């Protein structure tokens, strides 16, 4: 299709401030912070691993971004945008689906972790429903079918 691949270039900016030197409280951040090049914590911890997710090594705080953080009382980030985005994506469920049986065993969940608050269509017998879910069978979460879930939540 004519697409070209190239290795990302390392930024030429040298950090003027380390992520370790950032104030914990947003109220202590001066307006001059928008002029600083901040060393990303991901790069500082392991630059080989950081390269795998295109860490920018240094990042800046934009004036509008600083105003947003101040308005909502959010501390400054310690990592560049790419590193923060990478961490969010790591926690997402994989794009695999598994055939699972409903985790409702009648009056409680199958492992007895949760006690049902409402009567279900299957009474005190285990739920017969099977379905596809992104939650793997070896995970700890209790997975109910839609009918059992709605009986508990709605």
PDB file of C-alpha atoms in Angstrom:
ATOM      1  CA  UNK A   1       0.000   0.000   0.000  1.00  0.00           C
ATOM      2  CA  UNK A   2       3.009   2.261  -0.055  1.00  0.00           C
ATOM      3  CA  UNK A   3       3.334   2.715   3.706  1.00  0.00           C
ATOM      4  CA  UNK A   4       6.835   3.262   5.023  1.00  0.00           C
ATOM      5  CA  UNK A   5       8.191   2.243   8.401  1.00  0.00           C
ATOM      6  CA  UNK A   6      10.851   4.191  10.174  1.00  0.00           C
ATOM      7  CA  UNK A   7      12.312   3.985  13.622  1.00  0.00           C
ATOM      8  CA  UNK A   8      11.158   6.864  15.820  1.00  0.00           C
ATOM      9  CA  UNK A   9      13.783   9.535  16.184  1.00  0.00           C
ATOM     10  CA  UNK A  10      15.037  10.268  19.652  1.00  0.00           C
ATOM     11  CA  UNK A  11      14.057  13.743  20.746  1.00  0.00           C
ATOM     12  CA  UNK A  12      16.840  16.293  20.670  1.00  0.00           C
ATOM     13  CA  UNK A  13      15.499  18.112  23.733  1.00  0.00           C
ATOM     14  CA  UNK A  14      17.459  17.648  26.914  1.00  0.00           C
ATOM     15  CA  UNK A  15      15.475  17.559  30.142  1.00  0.00           C
ATOM     16  CA  UNK A  16      15.586  20.712  32.234  1.00  0.00           C
ATOM     17  CA  UNK A  17      13.678  19.100  35.117  1.00  0.00           C
ATOM     18  CA  UNK A  18      13.330  15.549  36.391  1.00  0.00           C
ATOM     19  CA  UNK A  19       9.978  13.952  37.169  1.00  0.00           C
ATOM     20  CA  UNK A  20      11.385  13.522  40.696  1.00  0.00           C
ATOM     21  CA  UNK A  21      11.590  17.306  41.134  1.00  0.00           C
ATOM     22  CA  UNK A  22       7.924  17.990  40.369  1.00  0.00           C
ATOM     23  CA  UNK A  23       5.817  19.265  43.279  1.00  0.00           C
ATOM     24  CA  UNK A  24       3.288  16.787  44.665  1.00  0.00           C
ATOM     25  CA  UNK A  25       0.637  19.478  45.085  1.00  0.00           C
ATOM     26  CA  UNK A  26      -0.606  21.277  41.967  1.00  0.00           C
ATOM     27  CA  UNK A  27      -0.940  24.478  44.026  1.00  0.00           C
ATOM     28  CA  UNK A  28       2.865  24.517  44.373  1.00  0.00           C
ATOM     29  CA  UNK A  29       3.488  24.442  40.594  1.00  0.00           C
ATOM     30  CA  UNK A  30       4.723  27.787  39.197  1.00  0.00           C
ATOM     31  CA  UNK A  31       3.525  29.131  35.826  1.00  0.00           C
ATOM     32  CA  UNK A  32       7.104  28.763  34.568  1.00  0.00           C
ATOM     33  CA  UNK A  33       6.618  24.958  34.585  1.00  0.00           C
ATOM     34  CA  UNK A  34       5.247  25.298  31.032  1.00  0.00           C
ATOM     35  CA  UNK A  35       8.762  26.231  29.873  1.00  0.00           C
ATOM     36  CA  UNK A  36      10.419  23.117  31.339  1.00  0.00           C
ATOM     37  CA  UNK A  37      11.345  19.907  29.526  1.00  0.00           C
ATOM     38  CA  UNK A  38      10.471  17.162  32.023  1.00  0.00           C
ATOM     39  CA  UNK A  39      12.265  13.813  32.021  1.00  0.00           C
ATOM     40  CA  UNK A  40       9.675  11.021  31.717  1.00  0.00           C
ATOM     41  CA  UNK A  41       9.636   8.571  34.652  1.00  0.00           C
ATOM     42  CA  UNK A  42       9.269   5.602  32.259  1.00  0.00           C
ATOM     43  CA  UNK A  43      12.464   6.596  30.443  1.00  0.00           C
ATOM     44  CA  UNK A  44      14.267   7.161  33.717  1.00  0.00           C
ATOM     45  CA  UNK A  45      13.250   3.715  35.047  1.00  0.00           C
ATOM     46  CA  UNK A  46      14.099   1.650  31.935  1.00  0.00           C
ATOM     47  CA  UNK A  47      14.775   3.413  28.642  1.00  0.00           C
ATOM     48  CA  UNK A  48      14.891   0.144  26.642  1.00  0.00           C
ATOM     49  CA  UNK A  49      11.394  -0.773  27.792  1.00  0.00           C
ATOM     50  CA  UNK A  50      10.237   2.824  27.281  1.00  0.00           C
ATOM     51  CA  UNK A  51      11.386   2.719  23.650  1.00  0.00           C
ATOM     52  CA  UNK A  52       8.986  -0.187  23.019  1.00  0.00           C
ATOM     53  CA  UNK A  53       6.004   2.112  23.505  1.00  0.00           C
ATOM     54  CA  UNK A  54       7.556   5.191  21.860  1.00  0.00           C
ATOM     55  CA  UNK A  55       8.266   7.075  25.060  1.00  0.00           C
ATOM     56  CA  UNK A  56       9.176  10.642  24.149  1.00  0.00           C
ATOM     57  CA  UNK A  57      11.889  10.790  26.883  1.00  0.00           C
ATOM     58  CA  UNK A  58      10.991  14.388  27.730  1.00  0.00           C
ATOM     59  CA  UNK A  59       7.654  16.179  27.690  1.00  0.00           C
ATOM     60  CA  UNK A  60       6.257  19.619  28.354  1.00  0.00           C
ATOM     61  CA  UNK A  61       3.197  20.853  30.171  1.00  0.00           C
ATOM     62  CA  UNK A  62       1.107  23.166  27.988  1.00  0.00           C
ATOM     63  CA  UNK A  63      -0.466  26.277  29.584  1.00  0.00           C
ATOM     64  CA  UNK A  64      -4.019  24.961  28.957  1.00  0.00           C
ATOM     65  CA  UNK A  65      -3.028  21.612  30.456  1.00  0.00           C
ATOM     66  CA  UNK A  66      -1.641  23.314  33.571  1.00  0.00           C
ATOM     67  CA  UNK A  67      -4.870  25.322  33.915  1.00  0.00           C
ATOM     68  CA  UNK A  68      -6.880  22.076  33.659  1.00  0.00           C
ATOM     69  CA  UNK A  69      -4.791  20.357  36.352  1.00  0.00           C
ATOM     70  CA  UNK A  70      -5.143  23.380  38.631  1.00  0.00           C
ATOM     71  CA  UNK A  71      -8.903  23.645  38.093  1.00  0.00           C
ATOM     72  CA  UNK A  72      -9.481  20.012  39.067  1.00  0.00           C
ATOM     73  CA  UNK A  73      -6.686  19.737  41.664  1.00  0.00           C
ATOM     74  CA  UNK A  74      -4.815  17.052  39.699  1.00  0.00           C
ATOM     75  CA  UNK A  75      -1.061  16.654  40.318  1.00  0.00           C
ATOM     76  CA  UNK A  76       1.296  16.954  37.349  1.00  0.00           C
ATOM     77  CA  UNK A  77       1.931  13.750  35.391  1.00  0.00           C
ATOM     78  CA  UNK A  78       5.295  12.058  35.878  1.00  0.00           C
ATOM     79  CA  UNK A  79       5.255  10.335  32.501  1.00  0.00           C
ATOM     80  CA  UNK A  80       4.903  11.470  28.897  1.00  0.00           C
ATOM     81  CA  UNK A  81       1.608  11.025  27.080  1.00  0.00           C
ATOM     82  CA  UNK A  82       2.747   7.884  25.207  1.00  0.00           C
ATOM     83  CA  UNK A  83       3.848   6.178  28.441  1.00  0.00           C
ATOM     84  CA  UNK A  84       0.594   7.063  30.209  1.00  0.00           C
ATOM     85  CA  UNK A  85      -1.434   5.804  27.260  1.00  0.00           C
ATOM     86  CA  UNK A  86       0.606   2.570  27.186  1.00  0.00           C
ATOM     87  CA  UNK A  87      -0.136   1.952  30.870  1.00  0.00           C
ATOM     88  CA  UNK A  88      -3.873   2.451  30.299  1.00  0.00           C
ATOM     89  CA  UNK A  89      -3.861  -0.012  27.401  1.00  0.00           C
ATOM     90  CA  UNK A  90      -1.992  -2.653  29.424  1.00  0.00           C
ATOM     91  CA  UNK A  91      -4.957  -2.892  31.797  1.00  0.00           C
ATOM     92  CA  UNK A  92      -7.542  -3.474  29.075  1.00  0.00           C
ATOM     93  CA  UNK A  93      -8.989  -6.901  28.535  1.00  0.00           C
ATOM     94  CA  UNK A  94      -7.519  -8.857  25.612  1.00  0.00           C
ATOM     95  CA  UNK A  95      -9.527  -9.112  22.416  1.00  0.00           C
ATOM     96  CA  UNK A  96     -10.255 -12.796  23.022  1.00  0.00           C
ATOM     97  CA  UNK A  97     -13.602 -14.299  23.873  1.00  0.00           C
ATOM     98  CA  UNK A  98     -14.154 -17.354  26.034  1.00  0.00           C
ATOM     99  CA  UNK A  99     -17.159 -19.626  26.347  1.00  0.00           C
ATOM    100  CA  UNK A 100     -18.217 -19.472  29.984  1.00  0.00           C
ATOM    101  CA  UNK A 101     -21.017 -20.805  32.114  1.00  0.00           C
ATOM    102  CA  UNK A 102     -22.855 -18.364  34.351  1.00  0.00           C
ATOM    103  CA  UNK A 103     -21.149 -18.053  37.752  1.00  0.00           C
ATOM    104  CA  UNK A 104     -24.471 -18.108  39.621  1.00  0.00           C
ATOM    105  CA  UNK A 105     -24.889 -21.320  41.632  1.00  0.00           C
ATOM    106  CA  UNK A 106     -28.394 -20.554  42.859  1.00  0.00           C
ATOM    107  CA  UNK A 107     -28.437 -18.576  46.081  1.00  0.00           C
ATOM    108  CA  UNK A 108     -24.811 -17.473  45.758  1.00  0.00           C
ATOM    109  CA  UNK A 109     -21.955 -17.308  43.274  1.00  0.00           C
ATOM    110  CA  UNK A 110     -20.244 -20.565  42.311  1.00  0.00           C
ATOM    111  CA  UNK A 111     -17.361 -20.107  44.752  1.00  0.00           C
ATOM    112  CA  UNK A 112     -19.583 -18.667  47.474  1.00  0.00           C
ATOM    113  CA  UNK A 113     -17.943 -15.231  47.303  1.00  0.00           C
ATOM    114  CA  UNK A 114     -21.181 -13.363  46.633  1.00  0.00           C
ATOM    115  CA  UNK A 115     -24.616 -14.034  48.127  1.00  0.00           C
ATOM    116  CA  UNK A 116     -27.481 -13.206  45.744  1.00  0.00           C
ATOM    117  CA  UNK A 117     -29.820 -10.419  46.832  1.00  0.00           C
ATOM    118  CA  UNK A 118     -32.749 -11.452  44.616  1.00  0.00           C
ATOM    119  CA  UNK A 119     -34.453 -14.612  43.378  1.00  0.00           C
ATOM    120  CA  UNK A 120     -33.298 -15.811  39.955  1.00  0.00           C
ATOM    121  CA  UNK A 121     -35.262 -17.657  37.251  1.00  0.00           C
ATOM    122  CA  UNK A 122     -33.401 -20.916  37.990  1.00  0.00           C
ATOM    123  CA  UNK A 123     -34.221 -20.920  41.711  1.00  0.00           C
ATOM    124  CA  UNK A 124     -31.633 -22.593  43.945  1.00  0.00           C
ATOM    125  CA  UNK A 125     -30.129 -24.627  41.073  1.00  0.00           C
ATOM    126  CA  UNK A 126     -26.999 -23.477  39.202  1.00  0.00           C
ATOM    127  CA  UNK A 127     -27.779 -21.232  36.225  1.00  0.00           C
ATOM    128  CA  UNK A 128     -27.761 -23.204  32.934  1.00  0.00           C
ATOM    129  CA  UNK A 129     -26.814 -20.236  30.703  1.00  0.00           C
ATOM    130  CA  UNK A 130     -23.579 -20.197  28.706  1.00  0.00           C
ATOM    131  CA  UNK A 131     -22.226 -17.193  26.844  1.00  0.00           C
ATOM    132  CA  UNK A 132     -19.143 -15.545  25.321  1.00  0.00           C
ATOM    133  CA  UNK A 133     -17.115 -13.141  27.472  1.00  0.00           C
ATOM    134  CA  UNK A 134     -13.739 -11.390  27.439  1.00  0.00           C
ATOM    135  CA  UNK A 135     -13.116 -12.627  31.006  1.00  0.00           C
ATOM    136  CA  UNK A 136     -10.926 -15.749  30.872  1.00  0.00           C
ATOM    137  CA  UNK A 137     -12.046 -18.739  32.986  1.00  0.00           C
ATOM    138  CA  UNK A 138      -8.934 -18.539  35.171  1.00  0.00           C
ATOM    139  CA  UNK A 139      -9.672 -14.943  36.220  1.00  0.00           C
ATOM    140  CA  UNK A 140     -11.080 -14.238  39.696  1.00  0.00           C
ATOM    141  CA  UNK A 141     -14.069 -12.101  38.688  1.00  0.00           C
ATOM    142  CA  UNK A 142     -17.567 -13.493  39.150  1.00  0.00           C
ATOM    143  CA  UNK A 143     -19.213 -13.582  35.724  1.00  0.00           C
ATOM    144  CA  UNK A 144     -23.017 -13.772  35.605  1.00  0.00           C
ATOM    145  CA  UNK A 145     -25.180 -14.146  32.513  1.00  0.00           C
ATOM    146  CA  UNK A 146     -27.352 -11.179  31.571  1.00  0.00           C
ATOM    147  CA  UNK A 147     -30.468 -12.590  33.280  1.00  0.00           C
ATOM    148  CA  UNK A 148     -28.720 -13.219  36.621  1.00  0.00           C
ATOM    149  CA  UNK A 149     -26.874  -9.905  36.443  1.00  0.00           C
ATOM    150  CA  UNK A 150     -30.109  -8.001  35.812  1.00  0.00           C
ATOM    151  CA  UNK A 151     -31.833  -9.834  38.669  1.00  0.00           C
ATOM    152  CA  UNK A 152     -29.096  -8.567  41.008  1.00  0.00           C
ATOM    153  CA  UNK A 153     -28.616  -5.051  39.673  1.00  0.00           C
ATOM    154  CA  UNK A 154     -31.878  -3.852  38.148  1.00  0.00           C
TER     155      UNK A 154
END
